[in-house]
């Protein structure tokens, strides 16, 4: 006898539900996702078109092409697409985008960015240190509120423009924000991914957070140093002098009143309130601060623009929150509109991608890949852990919401890990760190696209924000230092045994989630 | 709940060592119906387990180590009656 993967009964890997059969075998179930990835690379990488709605077309066409390859009943395929789109994790992510979008846009309307500008000037914080400080603060916010997506939205809306206009490198700034989101998703006790990683590996949340601290803090320390170093090195970057002058002229300490609603959101999240509750309270407070201190009129937050020659303009034109405008400009506006509406397109895209991923799961392509890894690659504890790290990182290429990626891969990580008696904490840590990291690195990942979507709206918000300051998703991946370093720390740990625990050392406390 | 973030900052061997008489809890990783012998693989260390059943594969089993050869990282253990998941 050699090891658990050979002679004798070694326990079945988790089997998917009723399989959809494809012409050309199980690998063909990956066609919709592979087509989408190729489309995304061609569209955004080769043609340089950063249009999220264009990616929707790519995914739709991929799903149709995949269906043509199905043997037998197409209804099962269609059902799998809907099944994938209906996952709760997708809706949870979209909810975070919508609420964070409203909140961030309302803080923008109240001049929070102008407040940051004032603070940076007063504290003498130059462009060299801005990315490093942004990384720290984004990590802090993400750890507090438990949503990396929400953090990306808030920081791209608020810190990114302030840093860039003061001369910090946009690539470093975006990378630092994404890094902070990775840190929070990985470590926050209230993060979806933390909870999923603990529950699926028979562990308690407190135990996994404590045991993953060492990996997170090593990677974060190195990332912080890297942001400082690259920040210093890039201070010679050309600054748009007009933009900087305009920004300085607008800087105003009163915007910092909005630190209060941010603190309230973090406090409520840490106390275990749902993200909808926490951000709603913060939002109400932000609106009240805007109105009470005159930071923004009500129409900056919500406005009904009615056509000036209409009956409605004559009747309601002088009501609060109503403006009479030229017919072509009629519509709803303000931060409560602009904030969340920008994410509607991305929400549709993410749902479709999860539909495509479900086809791959139900078509057996995913299962076949995992079985191959289990039988052929994971032959020693070192290769098993290296496989676990690579697979958890790579899964984000196909399933672009990191929580969904984790849920899909979790049973396989449990199976591989248990065959070498790797304990639940170690398995949960490998699972969470690498899915969190790559979820903010692949150019088509939800975390990157959500930041890019937010960034595109900045030119409309600020006079001084120029299109040249926008970072395309394809440009961001090398600069997500904490993400890369976290993967590197785990590859090192798998190779050397750093932090490894066997069930004979300690058995994780199963199933308790809080 | 005690949170100890600086716990386990160490390098753990691929081949953990056990002493005869030591009682451990581990997943039974395989069972060979031909010989009636189970196996618990802990890292790259392999213990042959007497007294286990096929139904215990992938379950946590209490074991008592009977003999162990650190040079080859193999040993023998017996399954104890108390079983936990």
Coordinates of C-alpha atoms in Angstrom, one line a residue:
Chain A
X1 CA 0.0 0.0 0.0
X2 CA 1.3 3.4 -0.8
X3 CA -1.1 6.2 0.1
X4 CA -4.8 7.0 0.4
X5 CA -5.3 7.5 -3.3
X6 CA -4.4 4.0 -4.5
X7 CA -5.1 0.4 -3.4
X8 CA -8.2 -0.1 -1.4
X9 CA -11.2 2.1 -0.8
X10 CA -10.3 5.7 -0.3
X11 CA -13.6 7.4 -0.1
X12 CA -15.3 9.0 -3.1
X13 CA -14.8 12.6 -4.1
X14 CA -18.0 14.6 -3.9
X15 CA -20.1 13.9 -7.0
X16 CA -22.0 16.6 -8.9
X17 CA -25.7 16.3 -9.5
X18 CA -27.2 14.9 -12.7
X19 CA -24.6 15.4 -15.4
X20 CA -25.2 17.2 -18.7
X21 CA -23.5 15.3 -21.6
X22 CA -21.6 17.1 -24.3
X23 CA -20.4 16.2 -27.8
X24 CA -16.6 15.9 -27.5
X25 CA -16.7 14.9 -23.8
X26 CA -16.7 16.6 -20.4
X27 CA -14.1 19.2 -21.4
X28 CA -16.7 20.7 -23.7
X29 CA -18.7 21.9 -20.7
X30 CA -16.0 24.5 -20.2
X31 CA -16.7 26.1 -23.6
X32 CA -19.0 28.9 -22.4
X33 CA -16.5 30.0 -19.8
X34 CA -13.5 29.6 -22.0
X35 CA -15.2 31.5 -24.8
X36 CA -16.0 34.3 -22.3
X37 CA -12.4 34.5 -21.1
X38 CA -11.1 34.6 -24.7
X39 CA -13.7 37.3 -25.5
X40 CA -12.7 39.3 -22.4
X41 CA -9.0 39.1 -23.2
X42 CA -9.7 40.0 -26.9
X43 CA -12.0 42.9 -26.0
X44 CA -10.3 44.5 -23.1
X45 CA -6.7 43.3 -23.7
X46 CA -6.2 43.4 -27.4
X47 CA -8.8 45.9 -28.6
X48 CA -8.6 48.0 -25.4
X49 CA -12.4 48.3 -25.1
X50 CA -13.3 48.4 -21.4
X51 CA -17.0 48.0 -21.9
X52 CA -18.7 45.8 -19.3
X53 CA -21.9 45.5 -21.4
X54 CA -19.7 44.1 -24.2
X55 CA -18.6 41.3 -21.9
X56 CA -22.2 40.4 -21.4
X57 CA -22.5 39.8 -25.1
X58 CA -19.4 37.5 -24.9
X59 CA -20.9 35.5 -22.1
X60 CA -24.3 35.2 -23.8
X61 CA -22.8 34.0 -27.1
X62 CA -20.6 31.6 -25.1
X63 CA -23.7 30.2 -23.4
X64 CA -25.5 29.7 -26.8
X65 CA -22.4 28.0 -28.3
X66 CA -22.2 25.7 -25.3
X67 CA -25.8 24.7 -25.8
X68 CA -25.2 23.6 -29.4
X69 CA -22.6 21.1 -28.1
X70 CA -25.1 19.4 -25.7
X71 CA -26.0 15.8 -26.4
X72 CA -29.7 15.1 -25.9
X73 CA -32.0 17.4 -24.0
X74 CA -31.1 21.2 -24.1
X75 CA -33.5 21.8 -21.2
X76 CA -31.1 20.5 -18.6
X77 CA -28.5 22.9 -19.9
X78 CA -30.9 25.8 -19.7
X79 CA -31.8 24.8 -16.2
X80 CA -28.1 24.6 -15.2
X81 CA -27.7 28.2 -16.4
X82 CA -30.6 29.4 -14.4
X83 CA -29.4 27.4 -11.4
X84 CA -26.0 29.1 -11.5
X85 CA -27.5 32.5 -11.8
X86 CA -29.8 32.0 -8.9
X87 CA -27.1 31.4 -6.3
X88 CA -27.4 33.4 -3.1
X89 CA -23.7 34.4 -3.1
X90 CA -24.3 36.3 -6.4
X91 CA -27.2 38.2 -5.0
X92 CA -25.2 38.9 -1.8
X93 CA -22.4 40.4 -3.8
X94 CA -24.8 42.5 -5.9
X95 CA -26.5 43.8 -2.7
X96 CA -23.1 44.9 -1.4
X97 CA -22.4 46.7 -4.7
X98 CA -25.8 48.6 -4.6
X99 CA -25.6 49.7 -1.0
X100 CA -21.9 50.6 -1.1
X101 CA -22.6 52.4 -4.4
X102 CA -25.2 54.6 -2.8
X103 CA -23.1 55.2 0.3
X104 CA -19.9 56.1 -1.6
X105 CA -21.7 58.4 -4.0
X106 CA -23.4 60.2 -1.2
X107 CA -20.0 60.8 0.6
X108 CA -18.7 62.1 -2.7
X109 CA -21.6 64.5 -3.0
X110 CA -20.8 65.7 0.5
X111 CA -17.2 66.5 -0.4
X112 CA -15.4 63.7 1.4
X113 CA -12.7 63.6 -1.3
X114 CA -12.2 67.4 -0.8
X115 CA -11.8 66.6 2.9
X116 CA -9.2 64.0 2.1
X117 CA -7.4 66.4 -0.1
X118 CA -7.3 68.9 2.8
X119 CA -6.0 66.2 5.2
X120 CA -3.3 65.1 2.8
X121 CA -2.1 68.7 2.4
X122 CA -2.2 69.4 6.1
X123 CA -0.4 66.2 7.0
X124 CA 2.1 66.8 4.3
X125 CA 1.2 63.4 2.8
X126 CA 2.8 63.3 -0.6
X127 CA 2.1 61.1 -3.6
X128 CA 5.0 58.8 -2.5
X129 CA 3.1 57.5 0.6
X130 CA -0.4 57.8 -0.7
X131 CA -0.6 54.3 -2.2
X132 CA 0.8 52.7 1.0
X133 CA -1.5 54.6 3.3
X134 CA -4.4 53.8 0.9
X135 CA -3.6 50.1 1.2
X136 CA -3.6 50.3 5.0
X137 CA -6.9 52.1 5.2
X138 CA -8.6 50.0 2.6
X139 CA -7.4 46.9 4.5
X140 CA -8.8 48.4 7.7
X141 CA -12.2 49.2 6.2
X142 CA -12.5 45.8 4.5
X143 CA -11.6 44.0 7.7
X144 CA -14.2 46.1 9.5
X145 CA -17.1 45.8 7.1
X146 CA -16.2 42.3 5.7
X147 CA -16.9 43.2 2.1
X148 CA -14.0 43.7 -0.3
X149 CA -16.3 44.8 -3.0
X150 CA -17.8 47.5 -0.9
X151 CA -14.3 48.6 0.0
X152 CA -13.2 48.8 -3.6
X153 CA -16.3 50.9 -4.5
X154 CA -15.8 53.3 -1.6
X155 CA -12.1 53.7 -2.1
X156 CA -12.2 54.1 -5.9
X157 CA -14.9 56.8 -5.4
X158 CA -13.1 58.5 -2.5
X159 CA -9.3 57.8 -2.2
X160 CA -8.4 57.0 -5.8
X161 CA -9.2 60.4 -7.3
X162 CA -7.6 62.3 -4.3
X163 CA -4.4 60.2 -4.6
X164 CA -4.1 60.4 -8.4
X165 CA -4.7 64.1 -8.6
X166 CA -2.0 64.7 -6.0
X167 CA 0.5 62.8 -8.2
X168 CA 0.3 59.2 -7.0
X169 CA 0.5 56.6 -9.8
X170 CA -3.0 55.5 -10.8
X171 CA -1.9 51.9 -11.2
X172 CA -0.4 51.8 -7.7
X173 CA -3.5 53.4 -6.3
X174 CA -5.9 50.9 -7.9
X175 CA -3.6 48.0 -6.9
X176 CA -3.4 49.3 -3.3
X177 CA -7.2 49.4 -3.1
X178 CA -7.6 45.9 -4.6
X179 CA -4.9 44.7 -2.1
X180 CA -6.8 46.2 0.8
X181 CA -9.9 44.4 -0.4
X182 CA -8.0 41.1 -0.6
X183 CA -6.7 41.6 3.0
X184 CA -10.2 42.2 4.3
X185 CA -12.0 39.4 2.4
X186 CA -9.3 37.0 3.7
X187 CA -9.1 38.0 7.3
X188 CA -12.4 39.7 8.4
X189 CA -14.4 37.5 10.7
X190 CA -17.6 38.9 9.1
X191 CA -16.5 38.3 5.5
X192 CA -18.5 35.8 3.5
X193 CA -15.4 34.1 2.3
X194 CA -14.1 33.7 5.9
X195 CA -17.3 32.1 7.0
X196 CA -17.6 29.8 3.9
X197 CA -14.0 28.7 4.3
X198 CA -14.5 27.8 8.0
X199 CA -17.9 26.1 7.6
X200 CA -16.8 24.0 4.6
X201 CA -13.6 22.8 6.3
X202 CA -15.3 21.8 9.7
X203 CA -13.8 24.8 11.5
X204 CA -14.9 27.7 13.7
X205 CA -14.5 31.3 12.4
X206 CA -12.5 32.4 15.4
X207 CA -10.0 29.6 14.9
X208 CA -9.5 30.2 11.2
X209 CA -9.0 34.0 11.7
X210 CA -6.4 33.4 14.4
X211 CA -4.6 30.8 12.4
X212 CA -4.5 32.7 9.2
X213 CA -3.2 35.9 10.8
X214 CA 0.4 34.9 10.3
X215 CA 0.1 34.4 6.5
X216 CA -1.9 37.7 6.1
X217 CA 0.4 39.8 8.2
X218 CA 3.6 38.6 6.5
X219 CA 2.1 39.3 3.0
X220 CA 0.6 42.6 4.1
X221 CA 3.9 43.8 5.6
X222 CA 5.8 43.0 2.4
X223 CA 3.0 44.6 0.3
X224 CA 3.1 47.8 2.4
X225 CA 6.9 48.0 1.9
X226 CA 6.4 47.4 -1.8
X227 CA 3.8 50.2 -2.1
X228 CA 6.1 52.6 -0.3
X229 CA 9.0 51.6 -2.5
X230 CA 7.1 51.9 -5.7
X231 CA 5.4 55.0 -4.4
X232 CA 8.8 56.7 -3.9
X233 CA 10.1 55.4 -7.3
X234 CA 7.1 56.8 -9.2
X235 CA 6.9 60.3 -7.8
X236 CA 8.4 61.6 -10.9
X237 CA 5.2 60.7 -12.8
X238 CA 3.7 63.6 -14.7
X239 CA 1.0 65.4 -12.8
X240 CA -1.8 67.3 -14.5
X241 CA -1.0 70.7 -13.0
X242 CA -4.4 72.2 -13.8
X243 CA -6.2 69.2 -12.2
X244 CA -4.0 69.4 -9.1
X245 CA -4.6 73.2 -8.8
X246 CA -8.3 72.7 -9.2
X247 CA -8.3 69.9 -6.6
X248 CA -6.3 72.0 -4.1
X249 CA -8.7 74.9 -4.6
X250 CA -11.6 72.7 -3.8
X251 CA -10.0 71.0 -0.7
X252 CA -12.1 71.6 2.3
X253 CA -11.9 70.2 5.9
X254 CA -15.7 70.0 6.3
X255 CA -15.9 66.9 4.1
X256 CA -14.2 65.0 6.9
X257 CA -17.5 65.1 8.8
X258 CA -18.2 62.0 6.8
X259 CA -15.6 60.0 8.8
X260 CA -18.5 59.7 11.3
X261 CA -20.9 57.6 9.0
X262 CA -17.9 55.5 7.9
X263 CA -17.0 54.8 11.5
X264 CA -20.7 53.9 12.2
X265 CA -20.8 51.5 9.3
X266 CA -17.6 49.8 10.5
X267 CA -18.8 49.7 14.1
X268 CA -22.2 48.1 13.1
X269 CA -20.5 45.6 10.8
X270 CA -18.1 44.5 13.6
X271 CA -21.1 44.1 15.9
X272 CA -22.4 41.6 13.4
X273 CA -25.1 43.6 11.7
X274 CA -26.0 42.7 8.1
X275 CA -24.3 44.9 5.5
X276 CA -27.7 46.2 4.4
X277 CA -28.4 47.4 8.0
X278 CA -24.9 48.8 8.6
X279 CA -24.6 50.8 5.3
X280 CA -28.3 51.9 5.5
X281 CA -27.6 53.5 8.9
X282 CA -24.4 55.1 7.6
X283 CA -26.2 56.4 4.5
X284 CA -29.0 58.0 6.5
X285 CA -26.4 59.7 8.7
X286 CA -24.4 60.8 5.6
X287 CA -27.5 62.4 4.0
X288 CA -28.3 64.1 7.3
X289 CA -24.8 65.5 7.6
X290 CA -24.9 66.8 4.0
X291 CA -28.2 68.6 4.7
X292 CA -27.4 69.9 8.2
X293 CA -24.0 71.2 7.4
X294 CA -24.9 72.4 4.0
X295 CA -22.3 70.1 2.4
X296 CA -24.7 69.1 -0.4
X297 CA -28.2 70.2 -1.4
X298 CA -30.9 67.5 -1.4
X299 CA -30.9 67.5 -5.2
X300 CA -27.3 66.3 -5.3
X301 CA -28.5 63.1 -3.6
X302 CA -31.9 62.7 -5.3
X303 CA -33.5 64.7 -8.1
X304 CA -36.4 64.2 -10.4
X305 CA -35.7 66.1 -13.6
X306 CA -38.9 66.7 -15.5
X307 CA -39.3 68.1 -19.0
X308 CA -39.8 71.9 -18.7
X309 CA -42.6 72.0 -21.2
X310 CA -44.5 69.2 -19.5
X311 CA -47.6 69.4 -17.3
X312 CA -45.5 67.9 -14.5
X313 CA -43.0 70.8 -14.7
X314 CA -45.8 73.3 -14.3
X315 CA -47.4 71.5 -11.5
X316 CA -44.4 70.2 -9.5
X317 CA -41.5 72.4 -10.8
X318 CA -41.1 74.3 -7.5
X319 CA -41.2 71.2 -5.3
X320 CA -38.1 70.1 -3.4
X321 CA -36.1 67.5 -5.3
X322 CA -37.8 68.4 -8.6
X323 CA -36.0 70.3 -11.4
X324 CA -37.4 71.4 -14.7
X325 CA -34.9 70.7 -17.5
X326 CA -34.8 70.4 -21.3
X327 CA -36.8 67.4 -22.4
X328 CA -33.7 65.5 -23.5
X329 CA -32.3 65.7 -20.0
X330 CA -35.4 64.4 -18.2
X331 CA -34.7 61.6 -15.7
X332 CA -33.9 60.7 -12.2
X333 CA -30.5 61.6 -10.7
X334 CA -28.4 62.3 -7.6
X335 CA -26.0 60.1 -5.6
X336 CA -28.7 57.6 -4.7
X337 CA -29.3 57.1 -8.4
X338 CA -25.7 57.3 -9.8
X339 CA -24.2 55.2 -7.1
X340 CA -26.0 51.9 -7.6
X341 CA -27.1 52.2 -11.2
X342 CA -23.6 52.0 -12.5
X343 CA -23.4 48.4 -11.2
X344 CA -26.6 47.2 -12.9
X345 CA -24.6 46.1 -16.0
X346 CA -22.0 44.4 -13.9
X347 CA -24.7 42.6 -11.9
X348 CA -26.1 41.0 -15.1
X349 CA -22.6 40.0 -16.2
X350 CA -21.7 38.3 -12.9
X351 CA -25.0 36.4 -12.9
X352 CA -24.3 35.1 -16.5
X353 CA -20.8 34.1 -15.6
X354 CA -22.1 32.1 -12.7
X355 CA -24.6 30.5 -15.1
X356 CA -21.6 29.5 -17.3
X357 CA -19.7 28.1 -14.3
X358 CA -22.6 26.0 -13.3
X359 CA -22.7 24.5 -16.8
X360 CA -19.1 23.5 -16.3
X361 CA -19.9 21.9 -12.9
X362 CA -23.0 20.1 -14.1
X363 CA -21.2 19.0 -17.4
X364 CA -18.5 17.2 -15.4
X365 CA -15.6 19.2 -16.7
X366 CA -14.9 20.7 -13.2
X367 CA -15.2 17.3 -11.5
X368 CA -12.9 15.6 -14.1
X369 CA -10.3 18.2 -13.5
X370 CA -10.4 17.8 -9.8
X371 CA -10.3 14.0 -10.0
X372 CA -7.2 14.2 -12.2
X373 CA -5.5 16.5 -9.7
X374 CA -6.4 14.2 -6.8
X375 CA -5.2 11.0 -8.4
X376 CA -2.2 12.2 -10.4
X377 CA -0.8 15.3 -8.9
X378 CA -1.4 15.2 -5.2
X379 CA 1.0 12.3 -4.3
X380 CA 2.8 13.8 -1.3
X381 CA 1.7 16.2 1.3
X382 CA 3.8 18.9 -0.3
X383 CA 2.4 18.4 -3.8
X384 CA -1.1 18.1 -2.3
X385 CA -0.8 21.5 -0.6
X386 CA 0.8 23.0 -3.7
X387 CA -2.1 21.6 -5.7
X388 CA -4.6 23.1 -3.2
X389 CA -3.0 26.5 -3.5
X390 CA -2.9 26.5 -7.3
X391 CA -6.4 25.2 -7.8
X392 CA -8.0 27.6 -5.3
X393 CA -6.1 30.4 -7.0
X394 CA -7.0 29.3 -10.5
X395 CA -10.7 28.7 -9.9
X396 CA -11.3 32.4 -10.0
X397 CA -10.5 32.5 -13.7
X398 CA -13.7 30.6 -14.3
X399 CA -15.9 31.7 -11.3
X400 CA -15.3 35.4 -10.9
X401 CA -17.0 36.0 -7.6
X402 CA -14.6 34.8 -5.0
X403 CA -17.2 33.5 -2.6
X404 CA -18.9 31.4 -5.3
X405 CA -15.4 30.1 -6.4
X406 CA -14.8 29.0 -2.8
X407 CA -18.1 27.2 -2.5
X408 CA -17.4 25.3 -5.8
X409 CA -13.9 24.2 -4.8
X410 CA -14.4 23.7 -1.1
X411 CA -15.4 20.0 -1.2
X412 CA -12.3 19.1 -3.2
X413 CA -10.1 21.0 -0.8
X414 CA -11.6 19.0 2.0
X415 CA -11.2 15.7 0.2
X416 CA -7.5 16.3 -0.8
X417 CA -6.6 17.7 2.6
X418 CA -8.2 15.0 4.6
X419 CA -6.3 12.3 2.7
X420 CA -3.2 13.8 4.2
X421 CA -4.7 14.6 7.5
X422 CA -4.2 18.3 7.0
X423 CA -6.4 19.9 9.7
X424 CA -9.4 22.1 9.1
X425 CA -7.7 25.4 9.9
X426 CA -4.9 24.9 7.4
X427 CA -7.4 23.8 4.7
X428 CA -9.6 26.8 5.3
X429 CA -6.7 29.1 5.2
X430 CA -5.4 27.8 1.8
X431 CA -9.0 27.9 0.5
X432 CA -9.7 31.5 1.5
X433 CA -6.4 33.2 0.9
X434 CA -6.0 32.2 -2.7
X435 CA -9.6 32.6 -3.8
X436 CA -9.6 36.0 -2.1
X437 CA -6.4 37.0 -3.8
X438 CA -7.1 36.0 -7.4
X439 CA -10.7 37.4 -7.1
X440 CA -9.0 40.8 -7.3
X441 CA -6.3 40.0 -9.9
X442 CA -7.8 38.4 -13.0
X443 CA -8.8 41.3 -15.3
X444 CA -12.3 39.9 -15.6
X445 CA -12.7 39.2 -11.9
X446 CA -15.7 40.7 -10.1
X447 CA -13.4 42.7 -7.7
X448 CA -11.5 44.4 -10.6
X449 CA -14.5 45.1 -12.7
X450 CA -16.4 46.7 -9.8
X451 CA -13.6 49.1 -9.3
X452 CA -13.3 49.9 -13.0
X453 CA -17.0 50.5 -13.2
X454 CA -16.8 52.9 -10.3
X455 CA -13.8 54.6 -11.8
X456 CA -15.5 55.3 -15.1
X457 CA -18.0 57.6 -13.4
X458 CA -15.3 59.8 -11.8
X459 CA -14.8 62.0 -14.8
X460 CA -18.5 63.0 -14.6
X461 CA -18.2 63.7 -10.9
X462 CA -15.1 65.8 -10.8
X463 CA -14.0 68.5 -13.3
X464 CA -10.4 67.7 -12.7
X465 CA -10.6 64.0 -13.3
X466 CA -9.4 63.2 -16.8
X467 CA -9.9 60.0 -18.8
X468 CA -6.1 59.4 -18.7
X469 CA -6.4 58.7 -15.0
X470 CA -8.6 55.7 -15.5
X471 CA -6.9 52.3 -15.1
X472 CA -8.1 49.6 -17.5
X473 CA -8.8 46.2 -15.8
X474 CA -6.1 44.5 -17.9
X475 CA -3.5 47.0 -16.5
X476 CA -4.2 46.4 -12.8
X477 CA -3.1 42.8 -12.2
X478 CA 0.7 43.3 -11.6
X479 CA 0.0 45.9 -9.0
X480 CA -2.2 43.9 -6.6
X481 CA 0.8 43.3 -4.4
X482 CA -0.9 41.9 -1.3
X483 CA -2.8 39.4 -3.5
X484 CA 0.3 38.1 -5.2
X485 CA 2.3 38.0 -2.0
X486 CA -0.5 36.1 -0.2
X487 CA -0.3 33.4 -2.9
X488 CA 3.5 33.5 -2.7
X489 CA 3.4 33.1 1.1
X490 CA 1.1 30.0 0.7
X491 CA 3.3 28.5 -2.0
X492 CA 6.2 28.9 0.3
X493 CA 4.2 27.5 3.2
X494 CA 3.2 24.5 1.2
X495 CA 6.8 23.9 0.1
X496 CA 8.4 24.3 3.5
X497 CA 5.6 23.3 5.9
X498 CA 5.4 26.7 7.5
X499 CA 2.2 26.9 9.6
X500 CA 1.1 23.4 8.6
X501 CA -1.0 21.6 11.1
X502 CA -2.2 18.0 11.0
X503 CA -5.3 16.6 12.7
X504 CA -2.9 14.9 15.1
X505 CA -1.6 18.3 16.2
X506 CA -5.0 19.9 16.6
X507 CA -8.5 19.2 15.5
X508 CA -10.5 22.2 14.4
X509 CA -13.7 22.9 16.2
X510 CA -16.3 21.8 13.7
X511 CA -19.3 23.6 12.4
X512 CA -19.6 26.5 14.9
X513 CA -19.6 29.6 12.7
X514 CA -19.5 32.5 15.2
Chain B
X1 CA -12.8 31.9 22.7
X2 CA -9.0 32.5 23.0
X3 CA -7.5 34.1 19.9
X4 CA -3.8 33.4 19.7
X5 CA -2.5 35.0 16.4
X6 CA 1.1 34.1 17.1
X7 CA 0.4 30.4 17.5
X8 CA 2.0 27.9 15.2
X9 CA 4.6 30.2 13.6
X10 CA 6.8 27.1 12.8
X11 CA 7.8 24.7 10.1
X12 CA 6.1 21.3 10.3
X13 CA 7.7 18.2 8.9
X14 CA 6.2 16.4 5.9
X15 CA 6.7 13.2 7.9
X16 CA 5.4 13.7 11.5
X17 CA 6.9 11.3 14.1
X18 CA 4.9 9.3 16.6
X19 CA 5.9 7.3 19.6
X20 CA 4.7 3.8 20.5
X21 CA 1.8 4.0 23.0
X22 CA 0.9 7.5 21.8
X23 CA -2.9 8.1 21.3
X24 CA -3.8 10.2 18.3
X25 CA -7.0 11.2 16.4
X26 CA -6.8 11.1 12.6
X27 CA -8.8 10.6 9.5
X28 CA -8.7 7.0 8.3
X29 CA -7.6 7.6 4.7
X30 CA -7.9 4.1 3.2
X31 CA -9.2 0.6 3.9
X32 CA -8.1 -2.5 2.0
X33 CA -10.9 -5.1 2.2
X34 CA -8.6 -7.9 1.0
X35 CA -6.4 -7.6 4.1
X36 CA -8.9 -6.0 6.5
X37 CA -6.3 -3.4 7.2
X38 CA -6.9 0.4 7.3
X39 CA -4.5 3.2 6.8
X40 CA -4.0 6.6 8.3
X41 CA -1.8 8.9 6.2
X42 CA -0.6 11.9 8.2
X43 CA 1.4 14.0 5.8
X44 CA 3.8 11.5 4.2
X45 CA 3.8 9.3 7.3
X46 CA 1.7 6.2 6.9
X47 CA 0.2 4.2 9.8
X48 CA -1.3 0.8 9.1
X49 CA -4.4 0.5 11.3
X50 CA -5.7 -2.7 12.7
X51 CA -9.3 -3.0 13.9
X52 CA -10.8 -0.4 11.6
X53 CA -13.7 -0.8 9.2
X54 CA -14.4 0.3 5.6
X55 CA -17.1 2.6 6.9
X56 CA -14.6 4.6 8.9
X57 CA -12.7 5.9 5.8
X58 CA -12.7 9.7 5.8
X59 CA -13.9 9.7 9.4
X60 CA -11.9 10.7 12.4
X61 CA -10.7 7.7 14.3
X62 CA -8.9 7.4 17.7
X63 CA -5.7 5.4 17.3
X64 CA -3.0 4.0 19.6
X65 CA 0.4 3.8 18.0
X66 CA 1.9 0.4 18.5
X67 CA 5.2 0.7 16.6
X68 CA 6.9 3.4 14.6
X69 CA 10.0 3.5 12.3
X70 CA 11.1 7.1 12.0
X71 CA 13.6 6.3 9.3
X72 CA 10.9 5.1 6.9
X73 CA 8.0 7.2 8.4
X74 CA 5.8 4.2 8.7
X75 CA 4.2 2.5 11.7
X76 CA 1.4 0.4 13.1
X77 CA -1.6 1.5 15.1
X78 CA -4.8 0.0 16.5
X79 CA -8.2 1.7 16.2
X80 CA -9.7 2.5 19.6
X81 CA -13.4 2.0 20.3
X82 CA -14.2 5.6 21.0
X83 CA -14.9 7.2 17.7
X84 CA -15.7 10.9 17.0
X85 CA -16.3 12.9 13.9

